[in-house]
């Protein structure tokens, strides 16, 4: 994933997700620095609703069946 701000662009790699209390915690790296992102259940629901569009679902479905995504998973 790529995060763009006015000041910089930074690659973010999520390596692990877990449920902690009432939140979703994502562990990974922002650039070379270890990072942790905490998403509340309410925030996750808002993100899910924003992504529940045919154009986004179409991208995800194509990704599931493409050869590139299968190679990247290995």
Coordinates of N, CA and C in Angstrom, one line a residue:
X1 N 0.9 -1.2 0.0 CA 0.0 0.0 0.0 C 0.9 1.2 0.0
X2 N 0.5 2.3 -0.6 CA 1.2 3.5 -0.7 C 0.5 4.6 0.0
X3 N 1.1 5.3 0.9 CA 0.5 6.4 1.6 C 1.1 7.7 1.1
X4 N 0.3 8.6 0.6 CA 0.8 9.9 0.1 C 0.4 11.0 1.0
X5 N 1.3 11.9 1.3 CA 1.0 13.1 2.1 C 1.6 14.3 1.3
X6 N 1.4 15.5 1.7 CA 2.0 16.6 1.1 C 3.5 16.5 1.3
X7 N 4.0 16.0 2.4 CA 5.4 16.0 2.7 C 6.1 14.8 2.0
X8 N 5.5 13.7 1.9 CA 6.2 12.5 1.4 C 5.3 11.4 1.0
X9 N 5.9 10.4 0.3 CA 5.2 9.2 0.0 C 5.9 8.1 0.7
X10 N 5.1 7.1 1.3 CA 5.7 6.1 2.0 C 5.0 4.7 1.7
X11 N 5.8 3.7 1.5 CA 5.3 2.4 1.3 C 4.9 1.8 2.6
X12 N 3.8 1.2 2.7 CA 3.4 0.5 4.0 C 3.1 -0.9 3.7
X13 N 3.6 -1.8 4.5 CA 3.4 -3.3 4.3 C 2.8 -3.8 5.5
X14 N 1.6 -4.4 5.4 CA 0.9 -5.0 6.5 C 1.2 -6.5 6.5
X15 N 1.7 -6.9 7.7 CA 2.1 -8.3 7.8 C 1.2 -9.2 8.7
X16 N 0.5 -8.5 9.6 CA -0.3 -9.3 10.5 C -1.5 -8.4 11.0
X17 N -2.6 -9.1 11.2 CA -3.8 -8.4 11.7 C -4.4 -9.2 12.8
X18 N -4.8 -8.6 13.9 CA -5.4 -9.3 15.0 C -6.5 -8.4 15.7
X19 N -7.4 -9.1 16.3 CA -8.4 -8.4 17.1 C -7.9 -8.2 18.5
X20 N -7.9 -7.0 19.0 CA -7.5 -6.7 20.4 C -8.6 -5.9 21.0
X21 N -9.2 -6.4 22.1 CA -10.4 -5.8 22.7 C -11.5 -5.5 21.6
X22 N -11.8 -4.3 21.4 CA -12.8 -3.9 20.4 C -12.2 -3.3 19.2
X23 N -10.9 -3.5 18.9 CA -10.2 -2.9 17.8 C -9.6 -3.9 16.9
X24 N -9.2 -3.5 15.7 CA -8.4 -4.3 14.8 C -7.0 -3.7 14.8
X25 N -6.0 -4.5 15.0 CA -4.7 -4.0 15.1 C -3.9 -4.6 13.9
X26 N -3.3 -3.7 13.1 CA -2.5 -4.1 11.9 C -1.1 -3.9 12.2
X27 N -0.2 -4.9 12.1 CA 1.2 -4.8 12.3 C 1.9 -4.8 11.0
X28 N 3.0 -4.0 10.8 CA 3.7 -4.1 9.6 C 4.9 -3.1 9.6
X29 N 5.2 -2.5 8.4 CA 6.3 -1.6 8.3 C 5.8 -0.4 7.4
X30 N 6.2 0.8 7.9 CA 6.1 2.0 7.1 C 7.5 2.4 6.7
X31 N 7.8 2.2 5.4 CA 9.1 2.3 5.0 C 10.0 1.2 5.6
X32 N 10.9 1.6 6.4 CA 11.8 0.6 7.1 C 11.4 0.6 8.6
X33 N 10.5 1.4 9.1 CA 10.1 1.5 10.5 C 8.9 0.5 10.8
X34 N 9.0 -0.2 11.9 CA 7.9 -1.0 12.3 C 6.8 -0.1 12.7
X35 N 5.5 -0.5 12.4 CA 4.4 0.4 12.7 C 3.2 -0.5 13.1
X36 N 2.3 0.1 13.8 CA 1.1 -0.5 14.3 C -0.1 0.5 14.0
X37 N -1.1 0.0 13.3 CA -2.3 0.8 13.1 C -3.5 0.2 13.8
X38 N -4.2 1.0 14.6 CA -5.3 0.5 15.4 C -6.6 1.1 14.8
X39 N -7.5 0.2 14.4 CA -8.8 0.7 13.8 C -9.9 0.2 14.7
X40 N -10.7 1.1 15.2 CA -11.9 0.7 16.0 C -12.9 0.0 15.1
X41 N -13.8 -0.8 15.8 CA -14.8 -1.5 15.0 C -15.7 -0.5 14.2
X42 N -16.0 0.7 14.8 CA -16.8 1.7 14.1 C -16.1 2.2 12.9
X43 N -14.8 2.5 13.0 CA -14.0 2.9 11.8 C -13.9 1.9 10.8
X44 N -13.8 0.6 11.2 CA -13.7 -0.5 10.2 C -15.0 -0.6 9.4
X45 N -16.1 -0.4 10.1 CA -17.4 -0.4 9.5 C -17.6 0.7 8.4
X46 N -17.1 1.9 8.8 CA -17.1 3.0 7.8 C -16.3 2.7 6.6
X47 N -15.1 2.1 6.8 CA -14.2 1.8 5.7 C -14.9 0.7 4.8
X48 N -15.5 -0.3 5.4 CA -16.2 -1.3 4.7 C -17.3 -0.7 3.8
X49 N -18.1 0.2 4.4 CA -19.2 0.8 3.6 C -18.6 1.6 2.5
X50 N -17.5 2.3 2.7 CA -16.9 3.1 1.6 C -16.4 2.3 0.5
X51 N -15.9 1.1 0.8 CA -15.3 0.2 -0.2 C -16.4 -0.7 -0.8
X52 N -17.6 -0.7 -0.3 CA -18.6 -1.6 -0.9 C -19.2 -1.0 -2.1
X53 N -18.4 -0.8 -3.2 CA -18.8 -0.2 -4.4 C -18.4 -1.2 -5.5
X54 N -19.2 -1.3 -6.6 CA -18.9 -2.2 -7.6 C -17.5 -2.1 -8.2
X55 N -17.0 -0.8 -8.4 CA -15.7 -0.6 -9.0 C -14.6 -1.2 -8.1
X56 N -14.7 -1.1 -6.8 CA -13.7 -1.7 -5.9 C -13.9 -3.2 -5.8
X57 N -15.1 -3.7 -5.7 CA -15.3 -5.1 -5.7 C -14.8 -5.8 -6.9
X58 N -15.0 -5.1 -8.1 CA -14.5 -5.6 -9.3 C -12.9 -5.8 -9.3
X59 N -12.2 -4.8 -8.8 CA -10.8 -4.8 -8.7 C -10.4 -6.0 -7.8
X60 N -11.0 -6.2 -6.7 CA -10.7 -7.3 -5.8 C -10.9 -8.7 -6.5
X61 N -12.1 -8.8 -7.2 CA -12.4 -10.0 -7.8 C -11.3 -10.3 -8.9
X62 N -11.0 -9.3 -9.7 CA -9.9 -9.5 -10.7 C -8.6 -10.0 -10.1
X63 N -8.3 -9.3 -9.0 CA -7.1 -9.7 -8.3 C -7.0 -11.1 -7.8
X64 N -8.2 -11.6 -7.3 CA -8.2 -13.0 -6.9 C -7.9 -14.0 -7.9
X65 N -8.2 -13.7 -9.2 CA -8.1 -14.7 -10.3 C -6.9 -14.3 -11.2
X66 N -6.1 -13.3 -10.9 CA -5.0 -13.0 -11.8 C -3.8 -13.8 -11.5
X67 N -2.9 -14.0 -12.4 CA -1.7 -14.8 -12.2 C -0.7 -14.0 -11.4
X68 N -0.7 -12.6 -11.5 CA 0.2 -11.8 -10.7 C -0.1 -11.9 -9.2
X69 N -1.3 -11.9 -8.8 CA -1.6 -12.0 -7.4 C -1.2 -13.4 -6.8
X70 N -1.4 -14.4 -7.6 CA -1.0 -15.8 -7.2 C 0.5 -15.9 -7.0
X71 N 1.3 -15.2 -7.9 CA 2.7 -15.2 -7.8 C 3.1 -14.4 -6.6
X72 N 2.5 -13.3 -6.3 CA 2.8 -12.4 -5.2 C 2.5 -13.1 -3.9
X73 N 1.6 -14.0 -3.8 CA 1.2 -14.7 -2.6 C 2.3 -15.8 -2.2
X74 N 3.0 -16.3 -3.2 CA 4.0 -17.3 -2.9 C 5.3 -16.8 -2.4

